[in-house]
Protein backbone atom coordinates (compact mmCIF):
# COMPACT_ATOMS: atom_id res chain seq x y z
CA UNK A 1 66.77 118.99 17.30
CA UNK A 2 68.06 116.91 14.42
CA UNK A 3 67.52 113.17 14.50
CA UNK A 4 70.68 111.03 14.58
CA UNK A 5 71.89 109.66 11.29
CA UNK A 6 70.59 106.06 10.95
CA UNK A 7 73.95 105.01 9.49
CA UNK A 8 75.81 106.02 12.67
CA UNK A 9 73.14 104.87 15.08
CA UNK A 10 74.46 101.99 17.08
CA UNK A 11 72.66 98.75 16.42
CA UNK A 12 71.58 96.56 19.30
CA UNK A 13 73.79 93.58 20.01
CA UNK A 14 73.04 90.01 19.02
CA UNK A 15 72.20 89.13 22.63
CA UNK A 16 69.61 91.91 22.85
CA UNK A 17 68.11 91.10 19.45
CA UNK A 18 67.82 87.37 20.12
CA UNK A 19 66.28 88.03 23.55
CA UNK A 20 63.77 90.46 22.07
CA UNK A 21 62.84 88.09 19.26
CA UNK A 22 62.43 85.09 21.61
CA UNK A 23 60.42 87.16 24.08
CA UNK A 24 58.21 88.64 21.37
CA UNK A 25 57.49 85.22 19.84
CA UNK A 26 56.64 83.66 23.21
CA UNK A 27 54.56 86.69 24.24
CA UNK A 28 52.57 86.54 21.01
CA UNK A 29 52.03 82.80 21.41
CA UNK A 30 50.92 83.23 25.05
CA UNK A 31 48.55 86.08 24.20
CA UNK A 32 46.94 84.15 21.35
CA UNK A 33 46.76 81.03 23.52
CA UNK A 34 45.29 82.95 26.45
CA UNK A 35 42.59 84.53 24.31
CA UNK A 36 41.78 81.14 22.80
CA UNK A 37 41.65 79.48 26.23
CA UNK A 38 39.40 82.22 27.64
CA UNK A 39 37.08 81.92 24.65
CA UNK A 40 36.95 78.11 24.96
CA UNK A 41 36.21 78.26 28.71
CA UNK A 42 33.45 80.84 28.17
CA UNK A 43 31.93 78.87 25.28
CA UNK A 44 32.06 75.64 27.30
CA UNK A 45 30.37 77.20 30.37
CA UNK A 46 27.68 78.96 28.37
CA UNK A 47 27.03 75.82 26.32
CA UNK A 48 26.46 73.98 29.61
CA UNK A 49 24.03 76.65 30.79
CA UNK A 50 22.19 76.57 27.47
CA UNK A 51 21.95 72.78 27.63
CA UNK A 52 20.57 73.01 31.21
CA UNK A 53 18.03 75.63 30.13
CA UNK A 54 16.90 73.37 27.27
CA UNK A 55 16.48 70.50 29.71
CA UNK A 56 14.40 72.70 32.04
CA UNK A 57 12.21 73.88 29.14
CA UNK A 58 11.74 70.30 27.94
CA UNK A 59 10.77 69.12 31.44
CA UNK A 60 8.21 71.91 31.90
CA UNK A 61 6.83 71.26 28.41
CA UNK A 62 6.37 67.58 29.27
CA UNK A 63 4.54 68.50 32.50
CA UNK A 64 2.22 70.85 30.60
CA UNK A 65 1.41 68.23 27.96
CA UNK A 66 0.62 65.64 30.61
CA UNK A 67 -1.29 67.80 33.13
CA UNK A 68 -1.78 71.23 31.68
CA UNK A 69 -0.41 74.43 33.12
CA UNK A 70 -1.76 73.48 36.54
CA UNK A 71 0.39 70.37 36.45
CA UNK A 72 3.65 72.33 36.62
CA UNK A 73 5.49 71.27 39.72
CA UNK A 74 7.75 73.38 41.93
CA UNK A 75 10.70 74.97 40.16
CA UNK A 76 14.18 75.81 41.39
CA UNK A 77 14.31 79.29 42.85
CA UNK A 78 17.38 80.29 40.83
CA UNK A 79 15.92 79.06 37.54
CA UNK A 80 13.79 81.22 35.29
CA UNK A 81 10.65 79.67 33.72
CA UNK A 82 7.90 81.37 31.76
CA UNK A 83 4.92 79.82 29.95
CA UNK A 84 3.74 82.11 27.17
CA UNK A 85 0.55 81.67 25.12
CA UNK A 86 0.06 82.50 21.47
CA UNK A 87 -0.84 86.12 22.24
CA UNK A 88 2.43 86.68 24.09
CA UNK A 89 0.93 86.65 27.57
CA UNK A 90 2.76 84.93 30.41
CA UNK A 91 0.26 82.44 31.80
CA UNK A 92 2.61 80.80 34.31
CA UNK A 93 6.15 81.15 35.55
CA UNK A 94 8.65 80.73 38.34
CA UNK A 95 8.43 82.77 41.51
CA UNK A 96 10.66 85.69 40.45
CA UNK A 97 9.86 85.55 36.74
CA UNK A 98 8.70 88.80 35.13
CA UNK A 99 5.12 89.13 33.95
CA UNK A 100 6.25 89.80 30.39
CA UNK A 101 8.29 87.45 28.19
CA UNK A 102 12.03 87.95 28.70
CA UNK A 103 12.71 87.24 25.01
CA UNK A 104 10.87 86.84 21.76
CA UNK A 105 9.43 83.39 21.23
CA UNK A 106 10.03 83.71 17.49
CA UNK A 107 13.63 84.94 17.65
CA UNK A 108 14.90 84.19 21.13
CA UNK A 109 18.13 85.73 22.41
CA UNK A 110 20.63 83.31 23.95
CA UNK A 111 21.35 85.57 26.95
CA UNK A 112 18.97 88.03 28.55
CA UNK A 113 19.22 90.48 31.44
CA UNK A 114 16.52 90.28 34.09
CA UNK A 115 17.06 92.83 36.82
CA UNK A 116 20.59 92.34 38.09
CA UNK A 117 20.86 88.78 36.80
CA UNK A 118 21.80 87.49 33.40
CA UNK A 119 20.24 84.25 32.16
CA UNK A 120 21.12 81.83 29.42
CA UNK A 121 17.72 80.97 27.94
CA UNK A 122 16.15 78.30 25.72
CA UNK A 123 12.59 77.77 24.47
CA UNK A 124 10.44 74.68 23.99
CA UNK A 125 7.08 74.64 22.20
CA UNK A 126 4.29 72.39 23.42
CA UNK A 127 1.79 70.55 21.28
CA UNK A 128 -0.65 73.38 21.96
CA UNK A 129 -0.10 77.07 21.50
CA UNK A 130 2.11 77.47 24.53
CA UNK A 131 5.86 78.19 24.56
CA UNK A 132 8.09 77.49 27.51
CA UNK A 133 10.98 79.90 28.15
CA UNK A 134 13.58 78.54 30.56
CA UNK A 135 16.74 80.20 31.76
CA UNK A 136 19.63 79.56 34.07
CA UNK A 137 21.66 82.33 35.72
CA UNK A 138 25.15 83.02 34.37
CA UNK A 139 26.61 84.53 37.53
CA UNK A 140 28.72 81.49 38.48
CA UNK A 141 29.94 81.08 34.92
CA UNK A 142 30.74 84.79 34.65
CA UNK A 143 32.71 84.63 37.90
CA UNK A 144 34.69 81.64 36.65
CA UNK A 145 35.39 83.39 33.35
CA UNK A 146 36.54 86.51 35.19
CA UNK A 147 38.82 84.42 37.42
CA UNK A 148 40.37 82.79 34.36
CA UNK A 149 40.88 86.21 32.74
CA UNK A 150 42.58 87.59 35.87
CA UNK A 151 44.81 84.53 36.15
CA UNK A 152 45.84 84.85 32.50
CA UNK A 153 46.37 88.61 32.82
CA UNK A 154 48.75 88.01 35.73
CA UNK A 155 50.35 84.79 34.52
CA UNK A 156 51.15 85.78 30.94
CA UNK A 157 53.35 88.81 31.84
CA UNK A 158 55.13 86.72 34.48
CA UNK A 159 55.80 83.97 31.95
CA UNK A 160 56.97 86.51 29.36
CA UNK A 161 59.33 88.07 31.88
CA UNK A 162 60.63 84.62 32.84
CA UNK A 163 61.21 83.75 29.19
CA UNK A 164 63.06 87.06 28.69
CA UNK A 165 65.34 86.33 31.65
CA UNK A 166 65.99 82.75 30.53
CA UNK A 167 66.65 83.88 26.95
CA UNK A 168 68.99 86.64 28.14
CA UNK A 169 70.97 84.25 30.32
CA UNK A 170 70.93 81.43 27.76
CA UNK A 171 72.01 83.62 24.84
CA UNK A 172 74.67 85.19 27.04
CA UNK A 173 76.10 81.80 27.93
CA UNK A 174 75.95 80.70 24.29
CA UNK A 175 77.73 83.86 23.10
CA UNK A 176 80.29 83.91 25.90
CA UNK A 177 82.88 81.98 23.82
CA UNK A 178 82.29 84.39 20.92
CA UNK A 179 82.86 87.39 23.19
CA UNK A 180 86.00 85.73 24.56
CA UNK A 181 87.25 85.13 21.01
CA UNK A 182 86.45 88.76 20.14
CA UNK A 183 88.59 90.01 23.02
CA UNK A 184 91.41 87.65 22.12
CA UNK A 185 91.36 88.65 18.45
CA UNK A 186 91.10 92.32 19.48
CA UNK A 187 94.37 91.96 21.41
CA UNK A 188 96.19 90.58 18.37
CA UNK A 189 98.53 93.07 16.73
CA UNK A 190 101.05 92.85 13.92
CA UNK A 191 103.63 91.86 16.52
CA UNK A 192 101.50 89.12 18.10
CA UNK A 193 100.09 87.28 15.10
CA UNK A 194 101.38 84.05 16.59
CA UNK A 195 98.59 84.12 19.17
CA UNK A 196 95.56 81.87 18.74
CA UNK A 197 92.05 81.94 20.16
CA UNK A 198 90.80 79.22 22.48
CA UNK A 199 88.86 76.47 20.73
CA UNK A 200 86.07 75.14 23.00
CA UNK A 201 86.20 71.67 21.44
CA UNK A 202 82.40 71.40 21.35
CA UNK A 203 82.30 70.50 17.63
CA UNK A 204 79.58 73.07 16.96
CA UNK A 205 79.36 76.36 15.06
CA UNK A 206 81.34 78.25 17.69
CA UNK A 207 84.09 75.63 17.67
CA UNK A 208 84.24 75.87 13.87
CA UNK A 209 84.35 79.67 14.12
CA UNK A 210 87.34 79.43 16.49
CA UNK A 211 89.05 77.06 14.07
CA UNK A 212 88.41 79.44 11.19
CA UNK A 213 89.81 82.38 13.15
CA UNK A 214 92.92 80.40 14.06
CA UNK A 215 93.39 79.40 10.43
CA UNK A 216 93.03 83.06 9.40
CA UNK A 217 95.58 84.14 12.02
CA UNK A 218 97.94 81.43 10.80
CA UNK A 219 97.60 82.69 7.21
CA UNK A 220 98.19 86.27 8.34
CA UNK A 221 101.20 85.16 10.37
CA UNK A 222 102.60 83.31 7.37
CA UNK A 223 101.88 86.24 5.04
CA UNK A 224 103.61 88.65 7.43
CA UNK A 225 106.60 86.34 7.73
CA UNK A 226 106.76 86.09 3.94
CA UNK A 227 106.47 89.86 3.64
CA UNK A 228 109.26 90.43 6.15
CA UNK A 229 111.42 87.89 4.38
CA UNK A 230 110.63 89.55 1.06
CA UNK A 231 111.58 92.99 2.39
CA UNK A 232 114.75 91.62 3.94
CA UNK A 233 115.76 89.82 0.76
CA UNK A 234 114.85 92.81 -1.40
CA UNK A 235 116.90 95.12 0.80
CA UNK A 236 119.84 92.76 0.54
CA UNK A 237 119.52 92.48 -3.23
CA UNK A 238 119.20 96.25 -3.72
CA UNK A 239 122.13 96.91 -1.42
CA UNK A 240 124.57 94.98 -3.62
CA UNK A 241 124.27 97.02 -6.87
CA UNK A 242 124.03 100.25 -4.88
CA UNK A 243 127.26 99.36 -3.07
CA UNK A 244 128.99 98.67 -6.40
CA UNK A 245 127.81 102.01 -7.80
CA UNK A 246 128.99 103.78 -4.66
CA UNK A 247 132.42 102.12 -4.86
CA UNK A 248 132.87 103.12 -8.49
CA UNK A 249 131.74 106.67 -7.70
CA UNK A 250 134.15 107.00 -4.76
CA UNK A 251 137.01 105.53 -6.80
CA UNK A 252 136.28 107.87 -9.70
CA UNK A 253 136.26 110.92 -7.42
CA UNK A 254 139.35 109.93 -5.38
CA UNK A 255 141.46 108.53 -8.22
CA UNK A 256 140.02 109.60 -11.56
CA UNK A 257 143.23 108.54 -13.33
CA UNK A 258 142.74 104.90 -12.30
CA UNK A 259 139.24 104.52 -13.76
CA UNK A 260 138.54 104.96 -17.43
CA UNK A 261 135.30 106.63 -18.48
CA UNK A 262 134.26 103.60 -20.46
CA UNK A 263 134.77 101.32 -17.45
CA UNK A 264 132.72 103.63 -15.21
CA UNK A 265 129.91 103.90 -17.78
CA UNK A 266 129.85 100.14 -18.23
CA UNK A 267 129.60 99.56 -14.47
CA UNK A 268 126.83 102.14 -14.10
CA UNK A 269 124.85 100.66 -16.98
CA UNK A 270 125.21 97.08 -15.74
CA UNK A 271 124.31 97.83 -12.13
CA UNK A 272 121.52 100.18 -13.23
CA UNK A 273 120.05 97.45 -15.40
CA UNK A 274 120.29 95.09 -12.46
CA UNK A 275 118.51 97.59 -10.23
CA UNK A 276 115.83 98.13 -12.88
CA UNK A 277 115.28 94.38 -13.19
CA UNK A 278 114.97 94.01 -9.42
CA UNK A 279 112.49 96.87 -9.08
CA UNK A 280 110.44 95.70 -12.05
CA UNK A 281 110.30 92.17 -10.65
CA UNK A 282 109.27 93.38 -7.19
CA UNK A 283 106.52 95.56 -8.71
CA UNK A 284 105.11 92.58 -10.61
CA UNK A 285 105.14 90.42 -7.47
CA UNK A 286 103.62 93.22 -5.38
CA UNK A 287 100.74 93.56 -7.85
CA UNK A 288 100.29 89.78 -7.77
CA UNK A 289 100.13 89.83 -3.97
CA UNK A 290 97.44 92.53 -4.11
CA UNK A 291 95.46 90.60 -6.77
CA UNK A 292 96.07 93.60 -9.04
CA UNK A 293 97.90 91.67 -11.76
CA UNK A 294 95.06 92.05 -14.24
CA UNK A 295 95.08 90.61 -17.72
CA UNK A 296 94.48 92.46 -20.97
CA UNK A 297 93.45 89.45 -23.08
CA UNK A 298 94.33 89.24 -26.74
CA UNK A 299 95.43 86.56 -29.17
CA UNK A 300 99.06 85.71 -28.43
CA UNK A 301 101.28 83.41 -30.53
CA UNK A 302 103.58 81.75 -28.02
CA UNK A 303 105.66 80.26 -30.83
CA UNK A 304 106.50 83.79 -32.04
CA UNK A 305 107.55 84.81 -28.52
CA UNK A 306 109.87 81.80 -28.25
CA UNK A 307 111.36 82.39 -31.71
CA UNK A 308 112.03 86.05 -30.83
CA UNK A 309 113.86 84.98 -27.65
CA UNK A 310 115.85 82.40 -29.60
CA UNK A 311 116.94 85.12 -32.04
CA UNK A 312 117.91 87.39 -29.13
CA UNK A 313 120.07 84.66 -27.53
CA UNK A 314 121.80 83.96 -30.83
CA UNK A 315 122.52 87.66 -31.35
CA UNK A 316 124.17 87.83 -27.92
CA UNK A 317 126.44 84.92 -28.76
CA UNK A 318 125.05 82.77 -25.98
CA UNK A 319 124.48 79.00 -25.93
CA UNK A 320 123.19 77.07 -28.92
CA UNK A 321 119.41 77.31 -29.13
CA UNK A 322 117.34 74.33 -30.30
CA UNK A 323 113.95 75.46 -31.65
CA UNK A 324 112.86 72.23 -33.36
CA UNK A 325 110.14 71.65 -30.73
CA UNK A 326 108.35 74.92 -31.46
CA UNK A 327 104.95 74.48 -33.12
CA UNK A 328 102.11 76.92 -33.74
CA UNK A 329 100.42 77.72 -30.43
CA UNK A 330 97.95 80.59 -30.12
CA UNK A 331 96.06 81.43 -26.90
CA UNK A 332 94.14 84.23 -25.24
CA UNK A 333 96.27 86.05 -22.73
CA UNK A 334 98.18 89.17 -21.77
CA UNK A 335 100.94 89.60 -24.34
CA UNK A 336 103.23 91.67 -22.08
CA UNK A 337 103.01 89.26 -19.17
CA UNK A 338 103.45 86.18 -21.35
CA UNK A 339 106.45 87.83 -23.01
CA UNK A 340 107.98 88.41 -19.57
CA UNK A 341 107.28 84.79 -18.64
CA UNK A 342 109.07 83.50 -21.74
CA UNK A 343 112.03 85.88 -21.32
CA UNK A 344 112.53 84.95 -17.66
CA UNK A 345 112.50 81.25 -18.52
CA UNK A 346 114.92 81.69 -21.39
CA UNK A 347 117.29 83.93 -19.39
CA UNK A 348 117.26 81.45 -16.52
CA UNK A 349 118.08 78.56 -18.85
CA UNK A 350 120.82 80.55 -20.59
CA UNK A 351 122.48 81.41 -17.25
CA UNK A 352 122.70 77.77 -16.21
CA UNK A 353 123.33 76.11 -19.58
CA UNK A 354 126.76 74.75 -20.47
CA UNK A 355 126.27 75.00 -24.22
CA UNK A 356 122.68 74.28 -25.26
CA UNK A 357 119.15 75.56 -24.58
CA UNK A 358 116.00 73.93 -25.96
CA UNK A 359 112.71 75.77 -26.57
CA UNK A 360 109.46 73.92 -27.29
CA UNK A 361 105.73 74.61 -27.36
CA UNK A 362 102.76 72.55 -28.54
CA UNK A 363 99.03 72.99 -28.54
CA UNK A 364 96.70 70.34 -27.13
CA UNK A 365 92.87 70.35 -27.23
CA UNK A 366 92.39 72.32 -24.00
CA UNK A 367 95.87 73.56 -23.12
CA UNK A 368 99.23 74.70 -24.37
CA UNK A 369 102.43 73.11 -23.06
CA UNK A 370 105.56 75.27 -23.15
CA UNK A 371 108.98 73.99 -22.03
CA UNK A 372 112.41 75.54 -21.73
CA UNK A 373 115.39 73.30 -20.92
CA UNK A 374 119.15 73.49 -20.65
CA UNK A 375 122.11 71.14 -20.37
CA UNK A 376 123.34 72.61 -17.10
CA UNK A 377 123.78 70.89 -13.73
CA UNK A 378 120.03 70.55 -13.17
CA UNK A 379 118.03 70.97 -9.93
CA UNK A 380 117.86 68.36 -7.15
CA UNK A 381 114.42 66.80 -6.71
CA UNK A 382 114.05 68.28 -3.21
CA UNK A 383 114.51 71.83 -4.54
CA UNK A 384 112.35 71.71 -7.68
CA UNK A 385 109.36 73.33 -5.99
CA UNK A 386 111.44 75.75 -3.91
CA UNK A 387 113.09 77.39 -6.92
CA UNK A 388 109.77 79.13 -7.74
CA UNK A 389 109.82 80.96 -4.40
CA UNK A 390 111.09 84.51 -4.19
CA UNK A 391 114.80 85.27 -3.80
CA UNK A 392 115.66 81.57 -3.76
CA UNK A 393 119.03 80.63 -5.21
CA UNK A 394 120.45 77.16 -4.99
CA UNK A 395 123.90 78.64 -5.61
CA UNK A 396 123.63 82.26 -4.54
CA UNK A 397 127.13 83.41 -5.46
CA UNK A 398 127.06 81.82 -8.91
CA UNK A 399 123.56 83.17 -9.66
CA UNK A 400 124.50 86.68 -8.56
CA UNK A 401 127.63 86.56 -10.64
CA UNK A 402 125.46 85.79 -13.66
CA UNK A 403 123.06 88.61 -12.93
CA UNK A 404 120.29 86.58 -11.33
CA UNK A 405 118.01 88.26 -8.78
CA UNK A 406 116.16 85.24 -7.48
CA UNK A 407 112.85 86.68 -8.74
CA UNK A 408 112.70 85.38 -12.30
CA UNK A 409 111.07 82.00 -11.65
CA UNK A 410 108.82 83.47 -8.94
CA UNK A 411 107.50 85.93 -11.54
CA UNK A 412 107.03 83.05 -13.98
CA UNK A 413 104.94 81.19 -11.41
CA UNK A 414 102.75 84.25 -10.71
CA UNK A 415 102.16 84.97 -14.40
CA UNK A 416 101.29 81.33 -15.06
CA UNK A 417 98.91 81.34 -12.09
CA UNK A 418 97.11 84.52 -13.17
CA UNK A 419 96.56 82.88 -16.57
CA UNK A 420 95.10 79.79 -14.88
CA UNK A 421 98.18 77.68 -15.58
CA UNK A 422 100.84 75.76 -13.68
CA UNK A 423 104.63 75.53 -13.73
CA UNK A 424 107.00 72.78 -12.63
CA UNK A 425 110.42 71.31 -13.27
CA UNK A 426 110.52 67.92 -14.96
CA UNK A 427 112.61 65.01 -13.79
CA UNK A 428 113.54 63.77 -17.27
CA UNK A 429 114.95 66.84 -19.02
CA UNK A 430 115.86 66.14 -22.63
CA UNK A 431 119.25 67.88 -22.42
CA UNK A 432 120.10 66.45 -19.01
CA UNK A 433 119.80 69.69 -17.03
CA UNK A 434 116.74 71.55 -15.77
CA UNK A 435 113.55 71.80 -17.83
CA UNK A 436 110.72 74.13 -16.82
CA UNK A 437 107.28 73.15 -18.13
CA UNK A 438 104.38 75.62 -18.27
CA UNK A 439 100.84 74.38 -18.87
CA UNK A 440 98.39 77.12 -19.87
CA UNK A 441 94.70 76.92 -20.80
CA UNK A 442 93.94 78.16 -24.28
CA UNK A 443 91.23 80.48 -22.90
CA UNK A 444 92.19 81.52 -19.34
CA UNK A 445 89.24 83.89 -19.07
CA UNK A 446 86.88 80.91 -19.51
């Protein structure tokens, strides 16, 4: 049987992982602490027995030095005492003491087994050639140690289980708002982006998460509203030239004698150019929305772009073009996009100018300032930021009559933004009308 692919294996939830981690940490701490406690209790009890055995050996040694072996008084029945001479022979001892030394007098063992009893032993040498071996039984200490071990063996698993339950419940309560937010966000669809998740108001990480989710939903709601408005406006804009083309086609088929070929060709070319401009503008804005409006940096002379547009306007017999403000201004940027930016600005100024258009550009230490103005009616202060939105016309009928799509300045704003620049309308236009000012860094890629 093949093992499941690790990439598709379901990972345990946060609640399970946190509970396991907390339980494992506490279990490890309790086990280490229990072993340490058991070792300390055992060492303490055996140290006490060893100290008692040393006291017994010292007492017997004192009795021997003062009265000889015969001077040894009565000994406790549960204590072990042996008096060993230099040859290793037991010359005296307690009632149940063996007749042979229970441990070496040169290298004594701390604990010895005598019959069924274990003794903690100590030795004491007298001034003569005798050695006293004294021992105390470890049965009571061993029973206490065993009781402690049993208590720890029972108590530690109970404590670990209690910690696991508390961690499970505690983590569950802590994550309950997150699970509630997950369900609420899971119910949000493209038609219900106006919904918001409940913010607990606890001013902690979960409260900040709820605020972040609500801010994200608000941005999505706004983006969807903008997208719907964009589609609606685009449909409306595309419908107008298509309707004109359809009318000319129907008129040409029904009454060919009333429509000259030149008039039909002119209408088709004009409306086709308008359609092409709309589609091209929408493609640029769509790429900008998808962050796909990438630059192909190269050295671009903005003064040359402005002079080319000035020559184009003059060749079309448009308004008078003032180019005295154009100075040398080279920057790193995308030549095609910057050319579109300049053309849109110039076309917009030419549409609204009465008789004059001014073009200017200058280079400063860290930026280039480009401005295009006209002597038209200007833009009210309240609408100067709105004109850079998509499909915005302050005078829709007049702009459409002049071929405007409402996308030109929006494209200018996107191209300036992708180059790291800004665009705005000034309040003190030199010619008295509107003046668009673009500020671009000399090295946008830096």
